Coordinates of C-alpha atoms in Angstrom, one line a residue:
X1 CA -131.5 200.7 -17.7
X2 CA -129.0 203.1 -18.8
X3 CA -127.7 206.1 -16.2
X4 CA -127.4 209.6 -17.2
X5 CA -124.3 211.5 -16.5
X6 CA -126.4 213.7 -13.7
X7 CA -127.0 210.1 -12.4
X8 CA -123.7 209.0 -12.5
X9 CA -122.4 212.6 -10.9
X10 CA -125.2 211.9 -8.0
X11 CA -123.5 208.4 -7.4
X12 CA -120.3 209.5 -7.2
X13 CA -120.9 212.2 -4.9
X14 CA -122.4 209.7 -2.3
X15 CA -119.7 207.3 -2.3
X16 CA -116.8 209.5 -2.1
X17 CA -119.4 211.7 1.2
X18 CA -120.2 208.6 2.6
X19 CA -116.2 207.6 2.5
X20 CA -115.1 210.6 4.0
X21 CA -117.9 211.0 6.4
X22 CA -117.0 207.3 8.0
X23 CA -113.2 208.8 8.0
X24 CA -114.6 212.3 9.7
X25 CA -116.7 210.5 12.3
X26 CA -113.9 207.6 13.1
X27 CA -111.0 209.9 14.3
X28 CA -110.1 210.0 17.6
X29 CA -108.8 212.8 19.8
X30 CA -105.2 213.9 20.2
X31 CA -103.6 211.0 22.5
X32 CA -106.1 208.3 22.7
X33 CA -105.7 205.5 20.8
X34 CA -108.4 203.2 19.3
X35 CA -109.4 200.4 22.1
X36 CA -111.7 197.2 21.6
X37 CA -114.6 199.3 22.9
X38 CA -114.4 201.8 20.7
X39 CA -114.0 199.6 17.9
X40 CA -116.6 197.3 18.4
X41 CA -119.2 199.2 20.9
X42 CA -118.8 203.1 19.5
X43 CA -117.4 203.5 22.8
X44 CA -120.6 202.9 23.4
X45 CA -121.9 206.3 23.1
X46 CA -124.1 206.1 20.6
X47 CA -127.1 208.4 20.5
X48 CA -130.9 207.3 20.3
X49 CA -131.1 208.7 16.1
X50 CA -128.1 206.6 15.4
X51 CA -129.3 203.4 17.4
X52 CA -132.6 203.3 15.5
X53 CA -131.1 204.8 11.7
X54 CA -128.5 202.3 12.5
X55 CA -131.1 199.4 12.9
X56 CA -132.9 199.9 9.8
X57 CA -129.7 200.5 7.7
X58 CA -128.6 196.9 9.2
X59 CA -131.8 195.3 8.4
X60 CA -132.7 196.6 4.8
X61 CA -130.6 195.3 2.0
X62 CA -131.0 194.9 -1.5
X63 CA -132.7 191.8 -1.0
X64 CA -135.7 193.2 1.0
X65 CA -136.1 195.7 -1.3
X66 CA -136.1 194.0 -4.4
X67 CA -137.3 190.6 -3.1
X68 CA -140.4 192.8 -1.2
X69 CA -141.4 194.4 -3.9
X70 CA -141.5 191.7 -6.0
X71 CA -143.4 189.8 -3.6
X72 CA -145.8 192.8 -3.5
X73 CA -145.7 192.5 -7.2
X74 CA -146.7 188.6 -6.7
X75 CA -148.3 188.7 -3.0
X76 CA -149.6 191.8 -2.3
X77 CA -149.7 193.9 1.2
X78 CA -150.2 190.7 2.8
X79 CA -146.1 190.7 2.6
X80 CA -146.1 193.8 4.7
X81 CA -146.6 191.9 8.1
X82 CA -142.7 191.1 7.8
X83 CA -142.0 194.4 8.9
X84 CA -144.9 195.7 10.6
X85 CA -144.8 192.9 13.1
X86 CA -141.2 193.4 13.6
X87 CA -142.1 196.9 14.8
X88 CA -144.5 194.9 17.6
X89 CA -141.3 192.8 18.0
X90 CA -138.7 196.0 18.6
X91 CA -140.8 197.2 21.3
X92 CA -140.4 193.7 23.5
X93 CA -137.2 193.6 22.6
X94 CA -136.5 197.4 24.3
X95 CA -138.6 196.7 27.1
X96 CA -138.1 193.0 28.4
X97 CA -134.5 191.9 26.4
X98 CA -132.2 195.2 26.6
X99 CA -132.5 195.9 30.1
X100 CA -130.7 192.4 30.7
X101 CA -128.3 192.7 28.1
X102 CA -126.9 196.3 29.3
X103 CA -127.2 195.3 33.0
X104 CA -124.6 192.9 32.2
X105 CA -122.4 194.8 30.3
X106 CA -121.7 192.1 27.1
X107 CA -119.9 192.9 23.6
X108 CA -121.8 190.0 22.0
X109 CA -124.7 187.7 22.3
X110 CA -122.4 184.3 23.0
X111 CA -121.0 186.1 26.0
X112 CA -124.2 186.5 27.6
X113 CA -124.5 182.9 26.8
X114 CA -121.7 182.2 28.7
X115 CA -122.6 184.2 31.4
X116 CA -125.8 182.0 31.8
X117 CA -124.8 178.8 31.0
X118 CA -121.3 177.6 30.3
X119 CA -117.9 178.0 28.3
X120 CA -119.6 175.1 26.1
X121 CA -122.8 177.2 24.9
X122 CA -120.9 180.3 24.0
X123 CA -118.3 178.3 21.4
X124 CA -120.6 176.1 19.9
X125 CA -122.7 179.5 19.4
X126 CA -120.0 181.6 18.5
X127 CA -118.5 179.4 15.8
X128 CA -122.1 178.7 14.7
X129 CA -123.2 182.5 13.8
X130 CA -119.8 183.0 12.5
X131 CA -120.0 180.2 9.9
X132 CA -123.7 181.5 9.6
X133 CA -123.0 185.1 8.8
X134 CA -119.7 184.6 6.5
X135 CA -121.0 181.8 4.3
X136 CA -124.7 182.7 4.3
X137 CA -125.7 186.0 5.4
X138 CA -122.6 188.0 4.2
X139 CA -122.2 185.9 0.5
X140 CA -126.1 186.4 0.1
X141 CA -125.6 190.1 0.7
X142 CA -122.9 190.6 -1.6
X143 CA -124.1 188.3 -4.5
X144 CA -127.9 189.5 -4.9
X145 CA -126.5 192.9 -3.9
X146 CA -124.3 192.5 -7.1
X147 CA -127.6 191.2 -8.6
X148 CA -129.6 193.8 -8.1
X149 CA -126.6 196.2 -9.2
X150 CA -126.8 194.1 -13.2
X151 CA -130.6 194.1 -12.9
X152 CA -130.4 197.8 -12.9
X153 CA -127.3 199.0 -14.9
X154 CA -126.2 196.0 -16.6
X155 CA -122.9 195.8 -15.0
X156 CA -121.1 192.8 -14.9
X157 CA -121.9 190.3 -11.4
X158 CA -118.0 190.4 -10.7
X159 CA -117.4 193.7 -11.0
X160 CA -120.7 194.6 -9.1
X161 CA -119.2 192.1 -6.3
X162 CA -115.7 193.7 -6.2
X163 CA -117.3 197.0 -6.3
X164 CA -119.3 196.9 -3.0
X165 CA -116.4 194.7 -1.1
X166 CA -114.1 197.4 -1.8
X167 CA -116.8 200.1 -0.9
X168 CA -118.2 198.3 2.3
X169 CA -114.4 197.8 3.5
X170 CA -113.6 201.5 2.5
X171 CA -115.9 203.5 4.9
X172 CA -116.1 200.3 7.6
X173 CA -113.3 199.0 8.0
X174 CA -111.3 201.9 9.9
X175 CA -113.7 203.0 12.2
X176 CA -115.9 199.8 13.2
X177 CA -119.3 200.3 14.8
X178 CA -119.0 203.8 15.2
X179 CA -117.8 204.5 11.6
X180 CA -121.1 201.8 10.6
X181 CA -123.9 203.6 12.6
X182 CA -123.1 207.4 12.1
X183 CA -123.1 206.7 8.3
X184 CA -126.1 204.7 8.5
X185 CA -128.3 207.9 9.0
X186 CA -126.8 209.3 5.9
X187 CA -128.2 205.6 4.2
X188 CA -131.8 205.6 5.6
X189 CA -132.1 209.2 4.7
X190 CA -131.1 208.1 1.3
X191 CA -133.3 204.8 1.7
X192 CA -136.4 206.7 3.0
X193 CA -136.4 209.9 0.8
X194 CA -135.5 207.8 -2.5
X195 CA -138.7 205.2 -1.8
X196 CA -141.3 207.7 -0.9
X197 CA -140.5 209.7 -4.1
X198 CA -140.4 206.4 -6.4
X199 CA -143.4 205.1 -4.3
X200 CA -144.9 208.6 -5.1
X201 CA -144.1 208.5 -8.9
X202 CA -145.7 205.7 -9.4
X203 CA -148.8 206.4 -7.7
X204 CA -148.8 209.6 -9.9
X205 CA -149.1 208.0 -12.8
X206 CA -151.6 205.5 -11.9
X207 CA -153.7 208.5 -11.0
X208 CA -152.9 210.4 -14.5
X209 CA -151.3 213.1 -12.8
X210 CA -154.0 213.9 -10.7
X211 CA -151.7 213.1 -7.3
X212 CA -151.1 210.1 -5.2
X213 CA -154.4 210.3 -3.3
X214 CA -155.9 209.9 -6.6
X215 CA -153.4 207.1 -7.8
X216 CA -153.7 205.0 -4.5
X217 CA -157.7 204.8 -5.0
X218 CA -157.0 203.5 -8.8
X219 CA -154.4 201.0 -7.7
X220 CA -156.9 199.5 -5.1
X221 CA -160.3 199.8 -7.9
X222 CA -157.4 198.2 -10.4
X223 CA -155.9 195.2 -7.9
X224 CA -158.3 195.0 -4.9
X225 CA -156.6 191.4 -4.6
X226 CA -153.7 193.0 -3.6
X227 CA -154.5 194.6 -0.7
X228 CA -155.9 191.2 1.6
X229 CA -153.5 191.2 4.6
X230 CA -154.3 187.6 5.3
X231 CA -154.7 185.1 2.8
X232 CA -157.2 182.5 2.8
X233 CA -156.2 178.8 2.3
X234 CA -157.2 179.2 -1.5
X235 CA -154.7 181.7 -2.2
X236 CA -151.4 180.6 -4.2
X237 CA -149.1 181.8 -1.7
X238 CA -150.6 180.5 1.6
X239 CA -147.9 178.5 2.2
X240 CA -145.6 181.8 2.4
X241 CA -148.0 183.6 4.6
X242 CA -150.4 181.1 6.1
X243 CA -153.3 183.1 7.2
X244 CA -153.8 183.7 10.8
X245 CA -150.3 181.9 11.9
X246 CA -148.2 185.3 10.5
X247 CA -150.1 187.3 13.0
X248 CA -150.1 184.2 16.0
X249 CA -147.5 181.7 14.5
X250 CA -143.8 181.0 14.2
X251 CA -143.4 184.7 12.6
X252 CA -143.2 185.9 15.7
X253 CA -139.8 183.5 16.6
X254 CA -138.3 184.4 13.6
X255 CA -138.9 188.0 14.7
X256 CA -137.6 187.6 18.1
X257 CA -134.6 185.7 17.1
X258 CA -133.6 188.5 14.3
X259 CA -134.2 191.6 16.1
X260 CA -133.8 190.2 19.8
X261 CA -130.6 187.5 19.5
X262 CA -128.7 188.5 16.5
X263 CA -125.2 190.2 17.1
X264 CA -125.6 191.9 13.6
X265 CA -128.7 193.3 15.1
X266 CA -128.4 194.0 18.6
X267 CA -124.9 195.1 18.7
X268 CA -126.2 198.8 17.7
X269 CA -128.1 199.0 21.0
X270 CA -124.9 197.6 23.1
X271 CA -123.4 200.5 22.0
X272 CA -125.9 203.0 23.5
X273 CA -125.1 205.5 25.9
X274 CA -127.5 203.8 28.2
X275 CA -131.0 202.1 28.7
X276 CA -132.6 205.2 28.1
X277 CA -130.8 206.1 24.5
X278 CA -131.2 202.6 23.8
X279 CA -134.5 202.5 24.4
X280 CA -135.5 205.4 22.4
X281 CA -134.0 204.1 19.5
X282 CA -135.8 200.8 19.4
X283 CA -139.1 203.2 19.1
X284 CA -137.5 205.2 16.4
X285 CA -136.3 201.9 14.8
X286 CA -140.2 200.5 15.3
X287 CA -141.7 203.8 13.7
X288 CA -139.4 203.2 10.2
X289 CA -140.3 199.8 10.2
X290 CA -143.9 201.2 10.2
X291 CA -143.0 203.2 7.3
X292 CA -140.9 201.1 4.8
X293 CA -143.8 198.3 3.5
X294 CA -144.9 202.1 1.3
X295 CA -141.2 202.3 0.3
X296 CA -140.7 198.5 -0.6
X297 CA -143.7 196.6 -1.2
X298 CA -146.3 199.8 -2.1
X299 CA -144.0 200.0 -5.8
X300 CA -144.8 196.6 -6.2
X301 CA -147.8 196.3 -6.0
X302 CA -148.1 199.4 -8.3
X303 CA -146.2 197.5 -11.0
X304 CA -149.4 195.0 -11.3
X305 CA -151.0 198.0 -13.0
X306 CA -147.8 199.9 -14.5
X307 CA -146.0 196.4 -15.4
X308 CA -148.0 194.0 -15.4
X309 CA -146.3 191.8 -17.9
X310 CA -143.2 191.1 -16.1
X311 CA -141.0 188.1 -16.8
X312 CA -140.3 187.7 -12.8
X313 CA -141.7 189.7 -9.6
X314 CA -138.7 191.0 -9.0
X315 CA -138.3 193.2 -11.8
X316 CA -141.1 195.2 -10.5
X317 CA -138.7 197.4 -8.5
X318 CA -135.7 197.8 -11.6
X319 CA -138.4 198.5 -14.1
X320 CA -140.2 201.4 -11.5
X321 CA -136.6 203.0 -11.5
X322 CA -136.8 203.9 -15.5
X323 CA -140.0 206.0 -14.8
X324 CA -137.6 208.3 -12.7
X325 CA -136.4 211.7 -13.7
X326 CA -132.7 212.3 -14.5
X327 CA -130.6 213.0 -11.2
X328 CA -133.3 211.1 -9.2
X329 CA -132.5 208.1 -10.7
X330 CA -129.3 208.2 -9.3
X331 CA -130.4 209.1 -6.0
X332 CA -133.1 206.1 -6.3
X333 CA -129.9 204.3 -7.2
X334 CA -127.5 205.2 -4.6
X335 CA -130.5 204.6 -1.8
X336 CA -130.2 200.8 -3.5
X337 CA -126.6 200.4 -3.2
X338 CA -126.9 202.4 0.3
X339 CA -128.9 199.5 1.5
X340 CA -126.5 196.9 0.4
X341 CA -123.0 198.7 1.8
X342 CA -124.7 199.6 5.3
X343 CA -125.9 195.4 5.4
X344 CA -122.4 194.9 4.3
X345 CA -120.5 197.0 7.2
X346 CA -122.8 196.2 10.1
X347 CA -122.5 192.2 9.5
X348 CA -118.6 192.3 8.8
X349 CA -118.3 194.2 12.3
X350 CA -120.6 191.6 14.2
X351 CA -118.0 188.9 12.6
X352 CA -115.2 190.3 13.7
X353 CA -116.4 191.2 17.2
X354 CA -117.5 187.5 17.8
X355 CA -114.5 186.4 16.3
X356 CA -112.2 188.8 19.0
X357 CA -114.2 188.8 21.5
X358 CA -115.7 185.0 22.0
X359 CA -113.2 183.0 20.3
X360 CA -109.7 185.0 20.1
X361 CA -109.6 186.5 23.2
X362 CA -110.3 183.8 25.1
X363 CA -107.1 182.2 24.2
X364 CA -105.1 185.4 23.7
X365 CA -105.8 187.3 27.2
X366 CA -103.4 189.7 27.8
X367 CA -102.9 191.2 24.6
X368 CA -103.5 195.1 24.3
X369 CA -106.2 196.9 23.1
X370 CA -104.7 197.8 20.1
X371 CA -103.6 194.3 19.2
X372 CA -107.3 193.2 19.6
X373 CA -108.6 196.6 17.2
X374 CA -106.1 195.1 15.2
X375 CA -107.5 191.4 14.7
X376 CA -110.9 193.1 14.5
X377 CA -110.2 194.9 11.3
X378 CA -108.2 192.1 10.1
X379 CA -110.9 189.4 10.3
X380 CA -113.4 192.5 8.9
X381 CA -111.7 192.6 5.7
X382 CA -110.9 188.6 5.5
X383 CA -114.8 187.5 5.9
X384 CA -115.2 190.1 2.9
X385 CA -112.9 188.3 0.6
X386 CA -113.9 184.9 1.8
X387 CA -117.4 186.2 0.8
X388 CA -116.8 187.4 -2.3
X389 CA -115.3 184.5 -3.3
X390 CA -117.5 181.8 -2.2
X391 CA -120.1 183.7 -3.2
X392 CA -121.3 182.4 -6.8
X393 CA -120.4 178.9 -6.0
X394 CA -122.6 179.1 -2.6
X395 CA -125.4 180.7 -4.1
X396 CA -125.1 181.3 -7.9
X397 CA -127.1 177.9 -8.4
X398 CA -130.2 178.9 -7.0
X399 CA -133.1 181.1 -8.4
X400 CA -134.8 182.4 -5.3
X401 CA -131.2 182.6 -2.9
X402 CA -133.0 184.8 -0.3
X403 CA -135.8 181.8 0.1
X404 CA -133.3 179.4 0.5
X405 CA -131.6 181.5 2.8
X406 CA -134.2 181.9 5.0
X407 CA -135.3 178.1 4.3
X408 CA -131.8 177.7 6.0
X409 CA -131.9 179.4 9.1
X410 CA -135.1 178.4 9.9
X411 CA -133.8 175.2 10.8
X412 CA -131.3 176.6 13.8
X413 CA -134.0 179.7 15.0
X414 CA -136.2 177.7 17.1
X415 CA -134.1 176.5 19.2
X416 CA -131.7 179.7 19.9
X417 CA -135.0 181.7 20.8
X418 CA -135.2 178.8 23.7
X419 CA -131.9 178.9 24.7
X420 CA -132.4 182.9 25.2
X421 CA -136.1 183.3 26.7
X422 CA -135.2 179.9 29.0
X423 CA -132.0 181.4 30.3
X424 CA -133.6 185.4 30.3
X425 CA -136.8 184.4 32.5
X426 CA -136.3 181.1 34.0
X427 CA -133.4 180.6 36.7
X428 CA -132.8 177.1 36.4
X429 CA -132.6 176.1 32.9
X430 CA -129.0 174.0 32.5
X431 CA -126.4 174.4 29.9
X432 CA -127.6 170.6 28.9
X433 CA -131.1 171.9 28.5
X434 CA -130.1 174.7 26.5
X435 CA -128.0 172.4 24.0
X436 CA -130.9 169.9 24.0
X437 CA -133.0 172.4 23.0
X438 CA -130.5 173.8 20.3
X439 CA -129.2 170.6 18.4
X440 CA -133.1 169.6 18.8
X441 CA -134.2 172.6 16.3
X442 CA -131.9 171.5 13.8
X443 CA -133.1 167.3 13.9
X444 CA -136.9 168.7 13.9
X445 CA -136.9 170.8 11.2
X446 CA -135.3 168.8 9.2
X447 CA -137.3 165.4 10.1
X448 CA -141.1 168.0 9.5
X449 CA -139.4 169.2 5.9
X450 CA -138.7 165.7 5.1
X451 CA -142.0 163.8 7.1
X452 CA -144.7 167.0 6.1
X453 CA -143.6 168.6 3.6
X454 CA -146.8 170.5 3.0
X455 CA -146.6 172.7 6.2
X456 CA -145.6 176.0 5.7
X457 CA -142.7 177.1 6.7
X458 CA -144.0 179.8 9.3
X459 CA -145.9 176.8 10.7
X460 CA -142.8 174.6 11.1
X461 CA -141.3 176.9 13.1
X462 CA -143.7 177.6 15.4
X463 CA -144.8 173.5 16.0
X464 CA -140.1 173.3 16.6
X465 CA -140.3 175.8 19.1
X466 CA -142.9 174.8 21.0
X467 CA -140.9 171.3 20.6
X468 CA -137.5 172.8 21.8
X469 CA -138.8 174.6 24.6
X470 CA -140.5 171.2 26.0
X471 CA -137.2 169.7 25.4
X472 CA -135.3 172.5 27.7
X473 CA -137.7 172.3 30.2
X474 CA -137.1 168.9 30.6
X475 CA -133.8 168.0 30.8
X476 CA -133.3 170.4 33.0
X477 CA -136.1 168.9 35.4
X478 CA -134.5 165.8 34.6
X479 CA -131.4 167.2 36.0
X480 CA -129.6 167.5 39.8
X481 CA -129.4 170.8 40.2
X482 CA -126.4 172.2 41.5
X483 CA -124.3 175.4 41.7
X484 CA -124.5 177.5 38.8
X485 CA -121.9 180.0 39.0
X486 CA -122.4 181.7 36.3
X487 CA -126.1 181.9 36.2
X488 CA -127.6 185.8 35.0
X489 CA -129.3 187.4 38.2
X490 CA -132.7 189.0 37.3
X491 CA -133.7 190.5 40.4
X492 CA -131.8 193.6 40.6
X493 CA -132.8 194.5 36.6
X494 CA -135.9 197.3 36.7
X495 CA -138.2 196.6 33.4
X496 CA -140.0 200.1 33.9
X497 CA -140.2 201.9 31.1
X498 CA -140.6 206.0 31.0
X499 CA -144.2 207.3 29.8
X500 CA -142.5 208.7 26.0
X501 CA -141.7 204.6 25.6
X502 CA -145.4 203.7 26.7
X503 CA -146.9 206.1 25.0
X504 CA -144.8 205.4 21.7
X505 CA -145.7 201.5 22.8
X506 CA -149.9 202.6 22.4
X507 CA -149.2 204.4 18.6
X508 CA -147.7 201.5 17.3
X509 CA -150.2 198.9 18.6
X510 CA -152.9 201.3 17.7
X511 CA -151.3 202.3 14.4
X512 CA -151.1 198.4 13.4
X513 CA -154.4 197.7 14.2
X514 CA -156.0 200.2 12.3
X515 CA -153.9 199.0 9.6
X516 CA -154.8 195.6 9.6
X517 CA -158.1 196.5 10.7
X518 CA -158.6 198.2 7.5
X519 CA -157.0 195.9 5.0
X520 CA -158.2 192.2 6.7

């Protein structure tokens, strides 16, 4: 797919905005100098439509939205409960997890760690999401983001990775967090507006120009297949979504773990004003996730009917981009490479703050504020380049990376949702229990892949959890207990929420079961 030069004009404008926005929104007023807060918390001022914008920038990358809709392409809505259980999942998250997290004032999820268990769990954590996010999260990012950049345009892989390590370091790298979530609204206005108006192309020309309403009634007469929102055992792809277990299963640990435990996540809400702002943004965050299977799976699907002779699913999304009109194209486009450069910034600030924070700091105490800004950028722009270059030889070999990817981190999630709800909500759960509990994850998986390797994967993680969580609970009643110093005090920590959070709470749960209600 070739761009026009409207296109191309369109593009350009958003990077150089974007760039200059991140530069507008990063200074600092006469006399005050950058500190670690600042940096790597906003100050932590940020604002309920930045925490939730924020969120979804983070979240949505290029492989969600070409691997979703080629999986609606393949799958169908059934895909879909990826992120409309995740909005179920925000709301715990805002109500149970984020009043214990602010209470106790932490920059990162292995700090809390410490603060519950020991020196011990917070290093083996820390260096464990570091290696996690550099040589898988962040090299996936930048090589299918490059990808999906040669799908569409044709440019070269290398170029396309150079291009958005440059970009990402460009608008990030400066301002940290702050500079990361105030641009984000700009992305997922870009991300929202340019899916509904592709999602409502298509359906327009399913319906022969008669309108969407129209062209959503011939894409379910034309593909009624699509639309089953849990699959029967028959199905081709029941061991991706295996019936009832997405709605009762191990989905729901890979949800908590993502949206409840991971620094690239959470760190957005550690930087709210307070509960409150925090709070709100989780529902605003839970609202979009409502919203975004009709801007990444709902083209798929239409492709069945528009392209149905596809070499691979994921072209469904590329291909859909040729039926746009000049100038939106690029818009379309620049939502795309939006996604990618928002994943980009948000997990190369989470790197760096558990790098300065959990690891540096620890053995360089007294340096200044400035010094520690300093190493955060520094180790910012070094996980890019290490990225970039271990990229292709990390993941250039396989044909479905994002699989293997989340094949990958399936093995450690069991156990780190353990380690958190153990040490959250029950008092006397050891630092032994909690590493029991965490090395156990890894030998279970891996002895169910090899032993049964016909259970889905959602499955496996549910049977490890339940495993991990015995295995906490046990060595630690196998244990003397003694003083725990450093143990997190719940008592003191209110888990009210105000009636706008309760009431947002009911529309969700009622939205979702209409939903599911109608497409079962």
């Amino acid at each position: 797919m070739e761009l026009a030069n409207l296109d191309i004009g369109v593009f350009v404008v958003y990077v150089v905005g974007l760039i200059g926005l991140a530069y507008w929104v990063s200074r600092e007023k006469p006399g005050h100098e950058k500190n670690a807060e600042d940096y790597f918390l906003a100050g932590k001022s940020l604002p309920w439509w930045a925490i939730g914008a924020s969120l979804i920038a983070a979240n949505i990358s290029a492989e969600q939205i070409i691997g979703m809709s080629g999986s609606g392409y393949a799958i169908g809505l059934a895909i879909a409960s990826y992120e409309w259980m995740a909005a179920i999942t925000l709301i715990i998250v805002g109500k149970y997890f984020l009043p214990i997290f602010l209470k106790n004032g932490i920059y990162t999820m292995p700090q809390f760690l410490e603060q519950r268990y020991d020196h011990r769990v917070r290093t083996i954590m820390a260096i464990f999401w570091l290696g996690v996010y550099v040589f898988v999260n962040l090299t996936a990012i930048l090589w299918l983001g490059a990808l999906a950049i040669h799908t569409v345009t044709g440019v070269d892989l290398m170029y396309g990775l150079l291009f958005l390590g440059a970009f990402a370091a460009a608008y990030s790298l400066y301002g940290g967090l702050k500079a990361v979530a105030f641009t984000d609204i700009i992305q997922v206005v870009l991300l929202v507006f340019g899916g509904l108006f592709l999602s409502y192309v298509t359906l327009d020309a399913i319906g022969a120009g008669e309108g969407i309403i129209a062209g959503f009634a011939e894409l379910t007469a034309q593909a009624p297949e699509k639309f089953d929102m849990i699959l029967s055992k028959d199905n081709p792809h029941y061991a991706s979504l295996p019936g009832l277990s997405v709605l009762i299963g191990g989905m729901w640990i890979m949800n908590l773990s993502y949206w409840g435990f991971n620094q690239y996540i959470i760190q957005r809400a550690l930087a709210a004003k307070n509960l409150g702002e925090a709070q709100k943004g989780i529902c605003f965050a839970a609202f979009l996730k409502l919203l975004m299977p009709v801007i990444v799976v709902l083209p798929g699907i239409a492709a069945v009917v528009l392209a149905p002779d596809l070499a691979s699913p994921d072209q469904a999304y590329p291909e859909l981009m040729k039926m746009m009109p000049v100038g939106m194209k690029g818009l379309v486009f620049a939502a795309l490479v939006a996604a990618i450069v928002s994943s980009l910034g948000s997990m190369t600030n989470s790197i760096s703050t558990i790098f300065t924070m959990d690891i540096y700091s620890y053995y360089q105490k007294d340096r200044s504020q400035a010094h520690y800004v300093f190493i955060g950028r520094l180790v910012s722009f070094s996980s890019l380049v290490i990225a970039m270059i271990c990229a292709k030889p990390l993941l250039g070999q396989f044909d479905q990376a994002f699989q293997y990817i989340q094949e990958f981190t399936g093995f450690f999630t069991p156990g780190i949702v353990v380690i958190f709800l153990l040490g959250m909500f029950w008092n006397r759960t050891t630092a032994h229990g909690a590493l029991t509990a965490a090395i156990g994850s890894a030998v279970l998986s891996f002895a169910l892949k090899m032993l049964w390797p016909s259970l889905p994967f959602i499955d496996r993680v549910g049977i490890v959890f339940l495993s991990c969580l015995a295995l906490g609970i046990i060595v630690t009643l196998m244990e003397k207990r003694g003083v725990q110093k450093n143990s997190v005090d719940l008592e003191g920590i209110d888990f009210t929420t105000g009636r706008s959070y309760n009431i947002s709470t009911i529309a969700v749960v009622l939205i979702l079961t209409a939903l599911y209600a109608t497409w079962w």
